[in-house]
PDB file of C-alpha atoms in Angstrom:
ATOM      1  CA  ASP A   1     -23.195  -6.909  18.571  1.00 59.00           C
ATOM      2  CA  GLY A   2     -20.621  -7.271  16.153  1.00 67.00           C
ATOM      3  CA  GLY A   3     -17.129  -9.212  17.778  1.00 93.00           C
ATOM      4  CA  ILE A   4     -15.174 -12.063  18.144  1.00 96.00           C
ATOM      5  CA  THR A   5     -15.987 -15.175  19.976  1.00 96.00           C
ATOM      6  CA  GLN A   6     -14.530 -18.073  21.185  1.00 97.00           C
ATOM      7  CA  SER A   7     -15.713 -21.035  23.088  1.00 91.00           C
ATOM      8  CA  PRO A   8     -15.278 -22.224  25.334  1.00 92.00           C
ATOM      9  CA  LYS A   9     -13.425 -19.927  27.430  1.00 94.00           C
ATOM     10  CA  TYR A  10     -11.434 -23.325  29.244  1.00 95.00           C
ATOM     11  CA  LEU A  11     -10.982 -26.441  28.316  1.00 94.00           C
ATOM     12  CA  PHE A  12      -9.919 -29.477  29.775  1.00 94.00           C
ATOM     13  CA  ARG A  13      -8.667 -32.496  28.137  1.00 91.00           C
ATOM     14  CA  LYS A  14      -6.815 -35.652  28.908  1.00 91.00           C
ATOM     15  CA  GLU A  15      -3.325 -36.547  27.293  1.00 90.00           C
ATOM     16  CA  GLY A  16      -3.538 -38.277  23.529  1.00 89.00           C
ATOM     17  CA  GLN A  17      -7.064 -36.674  22.655  1.00 92.00           C
ATOM     18  CA  ASN A  18      -7.889 -34.464  19.580  1.00 94.00           C
ATOM     19  CA  VAL A  19      -9.771 -31.227  20.574  1.00 95.00           C
ATOM     20  CA  THR A  20     -11.270 -28.431  18.741  1.00 96.00           C
ATOM     21  CA  LEU A  21     -11.492 -24.622  19.555  1.00 97.00           C
ATOM     22  CA  SER A  22     -13.754 -22.561  18.008  1.00 97.00           C
ATOM     23  CA  CYS A  23     -13.621 -18.807  16.849  1.00 98.00           C
ATOM     24  CA  GLU A  24     -16.334 -17.081  15.050  1.00 97.00           C
ATOM     25  CA  GLN A  25     -16.877 -13.687  14.252  1.00 97.00           C
ATOM     26  CA  ASN A  26     -19.659 -11.359  12.601  1.00 95.00           C
ATOM     27  CA  LEU A  27     -17.285  -8.834  11.280  1.00 93.00           C
ATOM     28  CA  ASN A  28     -17.363  -9.322   7.702  1.00 92.00           C
ATOM     29  CA  HIS A  29     -13.237  -9.485   8.050  1.00 92.00           C
ATOM     30  CA  ASP A  30     -11.293 -11.683   5.244  1.00 92.00           C
ATOM     31  CA  ALA A  31      -8.378 -13.260   7.606  1.00 93.00           C
ATOM     32  CA  MET A  32      -8.728 -15.133  10.525  1.00 96.00           C
ATOM     33  CA  TYR A  33      -5.379 -15.835  12.565  1.00 96.00           C
ATOM     34  CA  TRP A  34      -4.560 -18.027  15.560  1.00 98.00           C
ATOM     35  CA  TYR A  35      -2.085 -17.690  17.936  1.00 97.00           C
ATOM     36  CA  ARG A  36      -0.712 -19.279  21.284  1.00 97.00           C
ATOM     37  CA  GLN A  37       0.427 -17.527  24.240  1.00 95.00           C
ATOM     38  CA  ASP A  38       2.728 -19.000  27.056  1.00 93.00           C
ATOM     39  CA  PRO A  39       3.083 -16.999  30.527  1.00 85.00           C
ATOM     40  CA  GLY A  40       5.841 -13.906  29.771  1.00 78.00           C
ATOM     41  CA  GLN A  41       5.986 -14.735  26.256  1.00 80.00           C
ATOM     42  CA  GLY A  42       4.580 -13.012  23.329  1.00 85.00           C
ATOM     43  CA  LEU A  43       2.084 -14.345  20.304  1.00 93.00           C
ATOM     44  CA  ARG A  44       3.500 -17.156  18.417  1.00 93.00           C
ATOM     45  CA  LEU A  45       1.524 -17.300  15.263  1.00 94.00           C
ATOM     46  CA  ILE A  46       0.034 -21.267  14.530  1.00 97.00           C
ATOM     47  CA  TYR A  47      -1.989 -20.553  11.317  1.00 97.00           C
ATOM     48  CA  TYR A  48      -4.235 -18.197   9.236  1.00 95.00           C
ATOM     49  CA  SER A  49      -6.752 -17.855   6.667  1.00 95.00           C
ATOM     50  CA  GLN A  50      -6.684 -14.988   4.288  1.00 91.00           C
ATOM     51  CA  ILE A  51      -9.802 -16.231   2.540  1.00 91.00           C
ATOM     52  CA  VAL A  52     -11.885 -18.932   2.597  1.00 94.00           C
ATOM     53  CA  ASN A  53     -11.159 -22.679   1.601  1.00 95.00           C
ATOM     54  CA  ASP A  54      -7.576 -21.393   1.869  1.00 94.00           C
ATOM     55  CA  PHE A  55      -5.009 -21.498   5.084  1.00 95.00           C
ATOM     56  CA  GLN A  56      -1.376 -21.363   5.668  1.00 94.00           C
ATOM     57  CA  LYS A  57       0.717 -22.539   8.179  1.00 95.00           C
ATOM     58  CA  GLY A  58       2.453 -20.440  10.645  1.00 93.00           C
ATOM     59  CA  ASP A  59       5.272 -20.356  12.876  1.00 91.00           C
ATOM     60  CA  ILE A  60       4.620 -23.351  14.917  1.00 95.00           C
ATOM     61  CA  ALA A  61       2.160 -25.364  13.119  1.00 96.00           C
ATOM     62  CA  GLU A  62       3.423 -28.374  14.253  1.00 96.00           C
ATOM     63  CA  GLY A  63       0.702 -30.702  15.838  1.00 96.00           C
ATOM     64  CA  TYR A  64      -2.310 -28.336  15.037  1.00 97.00           C
ATOM     65  CA  SER A  65      -4.637 -28.438  11.975  1.00 97.00           C
ATOM     66  CA  VAL A  66      -7.561 -25.848  11.069  1.00 98.00           C
ATOM     67  CA  SER A  67     -10.319 -25.277   7.926  1.00 97.00           C
ATOM     68  CA  ARG A  68     -11.954 -22.330   6.789  1.00 97.00           C
ATOM     69  CA  GLU A  69     -15.056 -23.589   5.319  1.00 97.00           C
ATOM     70  CA  LYS A  70     -17.102 -19.967   5.874  1.00 97.00           C
ATOM     71  CA  LYS A  71     -15.678 -16.946   5.782  1.00 96.00           C
ATOM     72  CA  GLU A  72     -17.614 -16.266  10.008  1.00 97.00           C
ATOM     73  CA  SER A  73     -15.460 -20.091  11.658  1.00 98.00           C
ATOM     74  CA  PHE A  74     -11.987 -20.746  11.708  1.00 98.00           C
ATOM     75  CA  PRO A  75     -11.490 -23.598  14.173  1.00 98.00           C
ATOM     76  CA  LEU A  76      -8.616 -24.903  15.475  1.00 98.00           C
ATOM     77  CA  THR A  77      -8.131 -28.501  16.593  1.00 97.00           C
ATOM     78  CA  VAL A  78      -5.111 -29.188  18.400  1.00 96.00           C
ATOM     79  CA  THR A  79      -4.407 -32.960  18.104  1.00 94.00           C
ATOM     80  CA  SER A  80      -2.278 -35.402  19.688  1.00 89.00           C
ATOM     81  CA  ALA A  81       0.798 -34.561  17.491  1.00 88.00           C
ATOM     82  CA  GLN A  82       1.131 -31.579  19.754  1.00 89.00           C
ATOM     83  CA  LYS A  83       3.829 -32.039  22.789  1.00 89.00           C
ATOM     84  CA  ASN A  84       2.889 -29.289  24.760  1.00 91.00           C
ATOM     85  CA  PRO A  85      -1.063 -27.924  24.306  1.00 93.00           C
ATOM     86  CA  THR A  86      -1.678 -26.698  27.280  1.00 95.00           C
ATOM     87  CA  ALA A  87      -1.867 -23.179  26.569  1.00 96.00           C
ATOM     88  CA  PHE A  88      -4.190 -20.010  25.765  1.00 97.00           C
ATOM     89  CA  TYR A  89      -5.350 -19.419  22.398  1.00 98.00           C
ATOM     90  CA  LEU A  90      -5.872 -16.163  20.768  1.00 98.00           C
ATOM     91  CA  CYS A  91      -7.928 -15.829  17.464  1.00 98.00           C
ATOM     92  CA  ALA A  92      -7.947 -12.723  15.780  1.00 97.00           C
ATOM     93  CA  SER A  93      -9.113 -11.358  12.333  1.00 96.00           C
ATOM     94  CA  ARG A  94      -8.140  -8.315  10.011  1.00 92.00           C
ATOM     95  CA  VAL A  95     -10.453  -5.977   7.749  1.00 81.00           C
ATOM     96  CA  SER A  96      -9.521  -6.718   4.596  1.00 72.00           C
ATOM     97  CA  ARG A  97      -5.910  -5.733   2.371  1.00 70.00           C
ATOM     98  CA  GLY A  98      -4.091  -2.425   2.953  1.00 72.00           C
ATOM     99  CA  TYR A  99      -5.412  -2.583   6.957  1.00 77.00           C
ATOM    100  CA  ASN A 100      -3.405  -4.522   9.226  1.00 81.00           C
ATOM    101  CA  GLU A 101      -4.835  -4.291  12.468  1.00 90.00           C
ATOM    102  CA  GLN A 102      -5.894  -6.638  13.666  1.00 93.00           C
ATOM    103  CA  PHE A 103      -9.119  -7.380  16.505  1.00 95.00           C
ATOM    104  CA  PHE A 104      -8.605 -10.229  18.959  1.00 97.00           C
ATOM    105  CA  GLY A 105     -11.020 -12.789  20.365  1.00 97.00           C
ATOM    106  CA  PRO A 106     -11.337 -13.368  24.311  1.00 97.00           C
ATOM    107  CA  GLY A 107      -9.204 -16.217  24.145  1.00 97.00           C
ATOM    108  CA  THR A 108      -9.652 -19.987  25.122  1.00 97.00           C
ATOM    109  CA  ARG A 109      -7.309 -21.664  28.254  1.00 96.00           C
ATOM    110  CA  LEU A 110      -6.731 -24.931  27.225  1.00 96.00           C
ATOM    111  CA  THR A 111      -5.309 -27.013  30.308  1.00 95.00           C
ATOM    112  CA  VAL A 112      -4.157 -31.099  28.909  1.00 92.00           C
ATOM    113  CA  LEU A 113      -4.112 -33.444  32.125  1.00 88.00           C
TER     114      LEU A 113
ATOM    115  CA  GLY B   1      10.674 -16.129  12.830  1.00 57.00           C
ATOM    116  CA  GLN B   2      11.623 -12.374  13.373  1.00 63.00           C
ATOM    117  CA  GLN B   3      11.537 -11.099  16.752  1.00 73.00           C
ATOM    118  CA  LEU B   4      10.928  -7.840  18.396  1.00 88.00           C
ATOM    119  CA  ASN B   5      12.951  -6.230  21.296  1.00 94.00           C
ATOM    120  CA  GLN B   6      10.409  -4.946  23.431  1.00 96.00           C
ATOM    121  CA  SER B   7      11.397  -3.342  26.896  1.00 96.00           C
ATOM    122  CA  PRO B   8      11.257  -2.803  29.488  1.00 97.00           C
ATOM    123  CA  GLN B   9       9.790  -6.114  30.403  1.00 95.00           C
ATOM    124  CA  SER B  10       8.382  -5.025  33.810  1.00 96.00           C
ATOM    125  CA  MET B  11       7.624  -1.795  35.278  1.00 96.00           C
ATOM    126  CA  PHE B  12       6.538  -0.554  38.551  1.00 96.00           C
ATOM    127  CA  ILE B  13       5.154   2.567  39.334  1.00 95.00           C
ATOM    128  CA  GLN B  14       2.956   4.857  41.543  1.00 96.00           C
ATOM    129  CA  GLU B  15      -0.122   5.668  40.409  1.00 96.00           C
ATOM    130  CA  GLY B  16       0.241   8.988  38.235  1.00 96.00           C
ATOM    131  CA  GLU B  17       3.452   8.237  37.084  1.00 97.00           C
ATOM    132  CA  ASP B  18       4.484   8.738  33.213  1.00 97.00           C
ATOM    133  CA  VAL B  19       4.901   5.468  31.806  1.00 96.00           C
ATOM    134  CA  SER B  20       7.362   4.989  28.461  1.00 98.00           C
ATOM    135  CA  MET B  21       8.074   1.910  26.986  1.00 98.00           C
ATOM    136  CA  ASN B  22       9.499   0.821  23.535  1.00 97.00           C
ATOM    137  CA  CYS B  23      10.279  -2.002  20.516  1.00 97.00           C
ATOM    138  CA  THR B  24      12.978  -1.843  18.398  1.00 96.00           C
ATOM    139  CA  SER B  25      14.246  -4.387  15.654  1.00 94.00           C
ATOM    140  CA  SER B  26      16.762  -4.400  13.055  1.00 92.00           C
ATOM    141  CA  SER B  27      14.170  -5.330  10.183  1.00 90.00           C
ATOM    142  CA  ILE B  28      11.876  -2.103   8.422  1.00 91.00           C
ATOM    143  CA  PHE B  29       7.778  -2.312   9.626  1.00 91.00           C
ATOM    144  CA  ASN B  30       5.330  -0.985   7.529  1.00 90.00           C
ATOM    145  CA  THR B  31       3.037  -0.632  10.017  1.00 92.00           C
ATOM    146  CA  TRP B  32       3.027  -0.080  14.526  1.00 95.00           C
ATOM    147  CA  LEU B  33       0.341  -1.426  16.500  1.00 96.00           C
ATOM    148  CA  TRP B  34      -0.023  -0.898  20.145  1.00 98.00           C
ATOM    149  CA  TYR B  35      -1.859  -3.731  22.378  1.00 98.00           C
ATOM    150  CA  LYS B  36      -3.070  -3.629  25.808  1.00 98.00           C
ATOM    151  CA  GLN B  37      -4.093  -7.303  27.583  1.00 97.00           C
ATOM    152  CA  ASP B  38      -5.815  -7.801  30.780  1.00 95.00           C
ATOM    153  CA  PRO B  39      -5.291 -11.121  32.773  1.00 90.00           C
ATOM    154  CA  GLY B  40      -7.265 -13.790  30.992  1.00 92.00           C
ATOM    155  CA  GLU B  41      -8.633 -11.846  28.193  1.00 95.00           C
ATOM    156  CA  GLY B  42      -7.536 -11.161  24.587  1.00 96.00           C
ATOM    157  CA  PRO B  43      -5.333  -7.817  23.361  1.00 97.00           C
ATOM    158  CA  VAL B  44      -7.207  -4.841  22.889  1.00 97.00           C
ATOM    159  CA  LEU B  45      -5.833  -2.545  20.149  1.00 96.00           C
ATOM    160  CA  LEU B  46      -4.882   0.800  21.836  1.00 97.00           C
ATOM    161  CA  ILE B  47      -3.267   2.770  18.806  1.00 97.00           C
ATOM    162  CA  ALA B  48      -2.159   1.894  15.311  1.00 95.00           C
ATOM    163  CA  LEU B  49       1.200   3.692  13.537  1.00 95.00           C
ATOM    164  CA  TYR B  50       1.214   3.293   9.487  1.00 92.00           C
ATOM    165  CA  LYS B  51       3.606   6.483   8.599  1.00 94.00           C
ATOM    166  CA  ALA B  52       7.754   7.254   9.668  1.00 95.00           C
ATOM    167  CA  GLY B  53       7.617   9.976  11.961  1.00 96.00           C
ATOM    168  CA  GLU B  54       3.742   9.383  13.231  1.00 95.00           C
ATOM    169  CA  LEU B  55       2.653  10.005  16.141  1.00 97.00           C
ATOM    170  CA  THR B  56      -1.076   9.502  17.338  1.00 97.00           C
ATOM    171  CA  SER B  57      -2.828   9.745  20.381  1.00 96.00           C
ATOM    172  CA  ASN B  58      -5.639   8.051  21.960  1.00 95.00           C
ATOM    173  CA  GLY B  59      -6.210   9.859  25.311  1.00 96.00           C
ATOM    174  CA  ARG B  60      -3.464   9.791  27.564  1.00 97.00           C
ATOM    175  CA  LEU B  61      -1.886   7.133  25.669  1.00 98.00           C
ATOM    176  CA  THR B  62       0.465   8.725  22.922  1.00 98.00           C
ATOM    177  CA  ALA B  63       2.784   6.535  20.163  1.00 98.00           C
ATOM    178  CA  GLN B  64       5.164   7.079  17.767  1.00 98.00           C
ATOM    179  CA  PHE B  65       6.420   5.679  14.513  1.00 97.00           C
ATOM    180  CA  GLY B  66      10.079   5.874  14.616  1.00 96.00           C
ATOM    181  CA  ILE B  67      11.881   8.022  11.442  1.00 96.00           C
ATOM    182  CA  THR B  68      14.134   4.470  10.785  1.00 95.00           C
ATOM    183  CA  ARG B  69      11.025   2.724  10.608  1.00 94.00           C
ATOM    184  CA  LYS B  70      12.708   0.120  13.239  1.00 95.00           C
ATOM    185  CA  ASP B  71      10.941   1.053  16.361  1.00 96.00           C
ATOM    186  CA  SER B  72       7.621   2.543  17.768  1.00 98.00           C
ATOM    187  CA  PHE B  73       7.484   4.398  21.417  1.00 97.00           C
ATOM    188  CA  LEU B  74       4.153   3.877  23.741  1.00 98.00           C
ATOM    189  CA  ASN B  75       3.937   6.521  26.291  1.00 98.00           C
ATOM    190  CA  ILE B  76       1.294   6.490  28.891  1.00 98.00           C
ATOM    191  CA  SER B  77       0.652  10.185  31.038  1.00 97.00           C
ATOM    192  CA  ALA B  78      -0.645  10.134  34.595  1.00 97.00           C
ATOM    193  CA  SER B  79      -1.156   7.006  34.948  1.00 96.00           C
ATOM    194  CA  ILE B  80      -4.284   4.681  36.924  1.00 95.00           C
ATOM    195  CA  PRO B  81      -5.234   1.817  38.310  1.00 94.00           C
ATOM    196  CA  SER B  82      -6.799   0.430  35.503  1.00 95.00           C
ATOM    197  CA  ASP B  83      -3.887   0.753  33.411  1.00 97.00           C
ATOM    198  CA  VAL B  84      -2.612  -2.407  34.774  1.00 97.00           C
ATOM    199  CA  GLY B  85      -1.926  -5.312  32.402  1.00 96.00           C
ATOM    200  CA  ILE B  86       0.550  -5.954  30.000  1.00 96.00           C
ATOM    201  CA  TYR B  87       1.051  -4.143  26.518  1.00 97.00           C
ATOM    202  CA  PHE B  88       2.428  -5.429  23.394  1.00 96.00           C
ATOM    203  CA  CYS B  89       3.626  -4.033  20.109  1.00 96.00           C
ATOM    204  CA  ALA B  90       3.103  -5.495  17.211  1.00 95.00           C
ATOM    205  CA  GLY B  91       4.700  -4.813  13.950  1.00 92.00           C
ATOM    206  CA  GLN B  92       3.816  -5.812  10.118  1.00 88.00           C
ATOM    207  CA  LEU B  93       7.484  -6.039   8.086  1.00 83.00           C
ATOM    208  CA  LYS B  94       7.898  -4.471   5.082  1.00 76.00           C
ATOM    209  CA  GLY B  95       7.420  -6.695   2.356  1.00 70.00           C
ATOM    210  CA  GLN B  96       5.714  -8.827   3.806  1.00 64.00           C
ATOM    211  CA  GLY B  97       2.991  -9.543   1.860  1.00 59.00           C
ATOM    212  CA  ALA B  98       0.807 -12.202   3.909  1.00 54.00           C
ATOM    213  CA  GLN B  99       0.390  -9.544   6.063  1.00 75.00           C
ATOM    214  CA  LYS B 100       0.933 -10.755   9.504  1.00 84.00           C
ATOM    215  CA  LEU B 101       2.453  -9.331  12.526  1.00 89.00           C
ATOM    216  CA  VAL B 102       5.749  -9.721  14.249  1.00 90.00           C
ATOM    217  CA  PHE B 103       4.821  -9.259  18.150  1.00 92.00           C
ATOM    218  CA  GLY B 104       6.757  -7.908  21.334  1.00 93.00           C
ATOM    219  CA  GLN B 105       7.415 -10.116  24.450  1.00 93.00           C
ATOM    220  CA  GLY B 106       5.143  -7.236  26.035  1.00 94.00           C
ATOM    221  CA  THR B 107       5.773  -4.602  28.897  1.00 96.00           C
ATOM    222  CA  ARG B 108       3.880  -5.945  32.010  1.00 96.00           C
ATOM    223  CA  LEU B 109       2.910  -2.496  34.012  1.00 97.00           C
ATOM    224  CA  THR B 110       2.325  -2.728  37.378  1.00 97.00           C
ATOM    225  CA  ILE B 111       0.776   0.260  39.537  1.00 93.00           C
ATOM    226  CA  ASN B 112       0.877   1.249  43.302  1.00 86.00           C
ATOM    227  CA  PRO B 113      -1.815   3.288  44.717  1.00 78.00           C
TER     228      PRO B 113
END
């Protein structure tokens, strides 16, 4: 069953703690993306990666970090430097160059207490 | 970053009515995508458009890539309760080599049975 999985669905952390969100895809897609969604707003790009061992900052990268050690995995770490981390986080992937369609995972809702 | 102006922000309609929403920008796009998001879930791709003037249907949904390449429209005919959700447009800017998408703010559709 091909798709994108994100875990966990809900995550609670205390203020000041780093937390890592998981994103795995078995679609053999080259590019992967992390977005943040706040209530009533569109999606804002945090980081993206077009190939293994390479990634670029998006529009709101401050306070976040990523790695791309394997093609199928693109974990996102929300660090204590992120001032307002409570949000819905979405991971997406894209098949290859020439195709712009991104496919999304189910999302992780992070709440920082 | 770049912004897409999506309108209306919300719609309240009766079941069976037709729905129209659009996205506009001052910039030229190579690709327009339309997504639907249910509460607490990731967006699902509905329609992808790649050519100016292109008109594409997916069941009761029809989307068009504007001739000027600066806008796109989504129509839903004979709405049903499962159409409820948030609809997002997304576009890839002309000359955007990094394959990033720009997202609209979303149109929230509510249907009265």
